[in-house]
Amino acid sequence: MKKTRWAWWVATFFGAGWGRPGPGTYGSVAAVLLWFVAAHVFHCSAPELAWATAIAAACATALGIPAATVVARESGRKDPGFVVIDEVAGQWVALIAMRPDWPHALLALLLFRMFDIWKPWPIRRLEKLPEGTGIVVDDLAAGAFAWISGFALARLL
């Protein structure tokens, strides 16, 4: 099987997609850990962290759609489980404007995984988009649902 190296590295988020069981959870956890470490290493203000997280999600999306398309074609699968760049992008959407502490990070992780697995309407419909777009965009929607829910819960609690 031919493998386009850059696409496989991006799509599996540097190997996180090979984790078993539940590669999507490995991708989400990797995204949360990277976000958490970056927030504490760079000592960002809340607005700076929110913007950086949004930019990271946009970059993961911009690279993830073509990478997921290439890997899906090369693997012969419509939505390979080891492609986790979609979880990374969606998880970062869920983390936008969250406080960089473990309770908020865990809340965003749990909410994102719930919406990503459950896929309520209209998220499930987005999977029907072609190739990498369908692989990634449904997770962006799950991230948006998690962000709205997490933002509301964080403000209530």
Short mmCIF file of C-alpha atoms in Angstrom, two decimals:
data_model
loop_
_atom_site.label_atom_id
_atom_site.label_comp_id
_atom_site.label_asym_id
_atom_site.label_seq_id
_atom_site.Cartn_x
_atom_site.Cartn_y
_atom_site.Cartn_z
CA MET A 1 0.00 0.00 0.00
CA LYS A 2 1.34 3.42 -0.99
CA LYS A 3 1.64 5.86 1.92
CA THR A 4 2.00 9.60 1.53
CA ARG A 5 4.16 10.22 4.58
CA TRP A 6 3.04 13.78 5.49
CA ALA A 7 -0.64 12.82 5.20
CA TRP A 8 -0.28 9.77 7.44
CA TRP A 9 1.65 11.76 10.08
CA VAL A 10 -0.96 14.52 10.10
CA ALA A 11 -4.00 12.21 9.87
CA THR A 12 -2.83 9.99 12.74
CA PHE A 13 -1.66 13.07 14.68
CA PHE A 14 1.91 11.84 14.82
CA GLY A 15 0.90 8.31 15.78
CA ALA A 16 -1.85 8.98 18.35
CA GLY A 17 -4.30 7.30 15.97
CA TRP A 18 -2.54 3.97 16.41
CA GLY A 19 -3.54 3.82 20.11
CA ARG A 20 -5.83 0.97 21.12
CA PRO A 21 -8.56 0.68 22.10
CA GLY A 22 -10.37 3.83 21.01
CA PRO A 23 -7.97 5.76 18.77
CA GLY A 24 -10.34 8.76 18.75
CA THR A 25 -9.97 9.09 22.50
CA TYR A 26 -6.18 8.94 22.16
CA GLY A 27 -6.34 11.75 19.60
CA SER A 28 -8.57 13.85 21.86
CA VAL A 29 -6.38 13.28 24.91
CA ALA A 30 -3.26 14.19 22.89
CA ALA A 31 -4.97 17.42 21.80
CA VAL A 32 -5.95 18.31 25.38
CA LEU A 33 -2.45 17.56 26.70
CA LEU A 34 -0.80 19.64 23.98
CA TRP A 35 -3.22 22.54 24.65
CA PHE A 36 -2.67 22.31 28.41
CA VAL A 37 1.12 22.23 28.15
CA ALA A 38 1.18 25.09 25.62
CA ALA A 39 -1.08 27.21 27.83
CA HIS A 40 1.26 26.77 30.79
CA VAL A 41 4.56 27.03 28.91
CA PHE A 42 3.61 30.22 27.07
CA HIS A 43 1.68 31.82 29.98
CA CYS A 44 -1.00 33.22 27.68
CA SER A 45 -3.75 35.55 28.81
CA ALA A 46 -7.27 34.13 28.45
CA PRO A 47 -7.96 36.01 25.17
CA GLU A 48 -4.56 35.01 23.76
CA LEU A 49 -5.17 31.36 24.63
CA ALA A 50 -8.64 31.46 23.07
CA TRP A 51 -7.24 32.93 19.84
CA ALA A 52 -4.32 30.50 19.77
CA THR A 53 -6.69 27.57 20.30
CA ALA A 54 -8.99 28.78 17.50
CA ILE A 55 -6.00 29.19 15.18
CA ALA A 56 -4.73 25.70 16.10
CA ALA A 57 -8.19 24.24 15.33
CA ALA A 58 -8.24 26.09 11.99
CA CYS A 59 -4.76 24.80 11.11
CA ALA A 60 -5.68 21.24 12.10
CA THR A 61 -8.75 21.55 9.87
CA ALA A 62 -6.85 23.06 6.93
CA LEU A 63 -4.21 20.30 7.07
CA GLY A 64 -6.59 17.59 8.28
CA ILE A 65 -9.09 17.63 5.42
CA PRO A 66 -6.54 16.93 2.68
CA ALA A 67 -4.57 14.52 4.90
CA ALA A 68 -7.72 12.56 5.81
CA THR A 69 -8.70 12.45 2.12
CA VAL A 70 -5.31 11.06 1.09
CA VAL A 71 -5.20 8.49 3.91
CA ALA A 72 -8.79 7.35 3.31
CA ARG A 73 -8.00 6.81 -0.37
CA GLU A 74 -4.69 5.07 0.29
CA SER A 75 -6.14 2.80 2.99
CA GLY A 76 -9.26 2.02 0.95
CA ARG A 77 -11.52 3.00 3.87
CA LYS A 78 -14.21 5.68 3.91
CA ASP A 79 -13.48 6.88 7.48
CA PRO A 80 -10.47 5.03 8.94
CA GLY A 81 -10.52 4.84 12.74
CA PHE A 82 -6.81 5.63 12.94
CA VAL A 83 -7.41 9.04 11.35
CA VAL A 84 -7.66 11.25 14.45
CA ILE A 85 -6.80 14.73 13.16
CA ASP A 86 -10.57 15.27 13.08
CA GLU A 87 -10.75 14.58 16.84
CA VAL A 88 -7.82 16.95 17.39
CA ALA A 89 -9.51 19.78 15.48
CA GLY A 90 -12.86 19.17 17.17
CA GLN A 91 -11.29 18.90 20.60
CA TRP A 92 -9.50 22.21 20.13
CA VAL A 93 -12.82 23.81 19.13
CA ALA A 94 -14.28 22.49 22.41
CA LEU A 95 -11.35 24.05 24.31
CA ILE A 96 -11.71 27.57 22.89
CA ALA A 97 -12.13 30.03 25.78
CA MET A 98 -11.85 27.31 28.43
CA ARG A 99 -9.73 28.07 31.47
CA PRO A 100 -6.44 26.16 31.34
CA ASP A 101 -7.01 24.02 34.41
CA TRP A 102 -7.69 20.30 34.74
CA PRO A 103 -11.41 20.55 35.63
CA HIS A 104 -12.17 22.65 32.53
CA ALA A 105 -9.92 20.55 30.30
CA LEU A 106 -11.58 17.36 31.51
CA LEU A 107 -15.05 18.87 31.03
CA ALA A 108 -14.20 19.80 27.43
CA LEU A 109 -12.75 16.34 26.80
CA LEU A 110 -15.77 14.49 28.17
CA LEU A 111 -18.30 16.69 26.39
CA PHE A 112 -16.45 16.45 23.08
CA ARG A 113 -16.15 12.67 23.24
CA MET A 114 -19.85 12.42 24.17
CA PHE A 115 -20.97 14.49 21.17
CA ASP A 116 -18.44 12.83 18.85
CA ILE A 117 -19.68 9.34 19.73
CA TRP A 118 -23.39 10.20 20.06
CA LYS A 119 -23.49 12.41 16.93
CA PRO A 120 -26.88 14.08 17.45
CA TRP A 121 -28.58 15.83 14.54
CA PRO A 122 -27.13 17.59 12.50
CA ILE A 123 -23.68 16.16 13.26
CA ARG A 124 -24.42 12.73 11.77
CA ARG A 125 -25.52 14.32 8.48
CA LEU A 126 -22.15 16.04 8.13
CA GLU A 127 -20.42 12.64 7.89
CA LYS A 128 -22.02 12.28 4.47
CA LEU A 129 -19.90 15.10 3.03
CA PRO A 130 -17.24 13.78 0.63
CA GLU A 131 -13.94 12.30 1.75
CA GLY A 132 -11.82 14.28 4.22
CA THR A 133 -14.44 16.99 4.53
CA GLY A 134 -16.95 14.50 5.95
CA ILE A 135 -14.31 12.95 8.18
CA VAL A 136 -13.32 16.29 9.74
CA VAL A 137 -16.39 18.54 9.65
CA ASP A 138 -18.63 16.31 11.80
CA ASP A 139 -16.01 16.50 14.56
CA LEU A 140 -15.88 20.29 14.24
CA ALA A 141 -19.64 20.29 14.85
CA ALA A 142 -19.21 17.95 17.84
CA GLY A 143 -16.57 20.37 19.11
CA ALA A 144 -18.98 23.29 18.70
CA PHE A 145 -21.71 21.41 20.61
CA ALA A 146 -19.16 20.60 23.35
CA TRP A 147 -17.95 24.22 23.41
CA ILE A 148 -21.49 25.59 23.84
CA SER A 149 -22.32 23.02 26.51
CA GLY A 150 -18.99 23.38 28.28
CA PHE A 151 -19.11 27.17 28.22
CA ALA A 152 -22.61 27.12 29.72
CA LEU A 153 -21.71 24.50 32.37
CA ALA A 154 -18.49 26.30 33.31
CA ARG A 155 -20.40 29.54 33.82
CA LEU A 156 -23.13 27.82 35.87
CA LEU A 157 -20.69 25.96 38.08
#
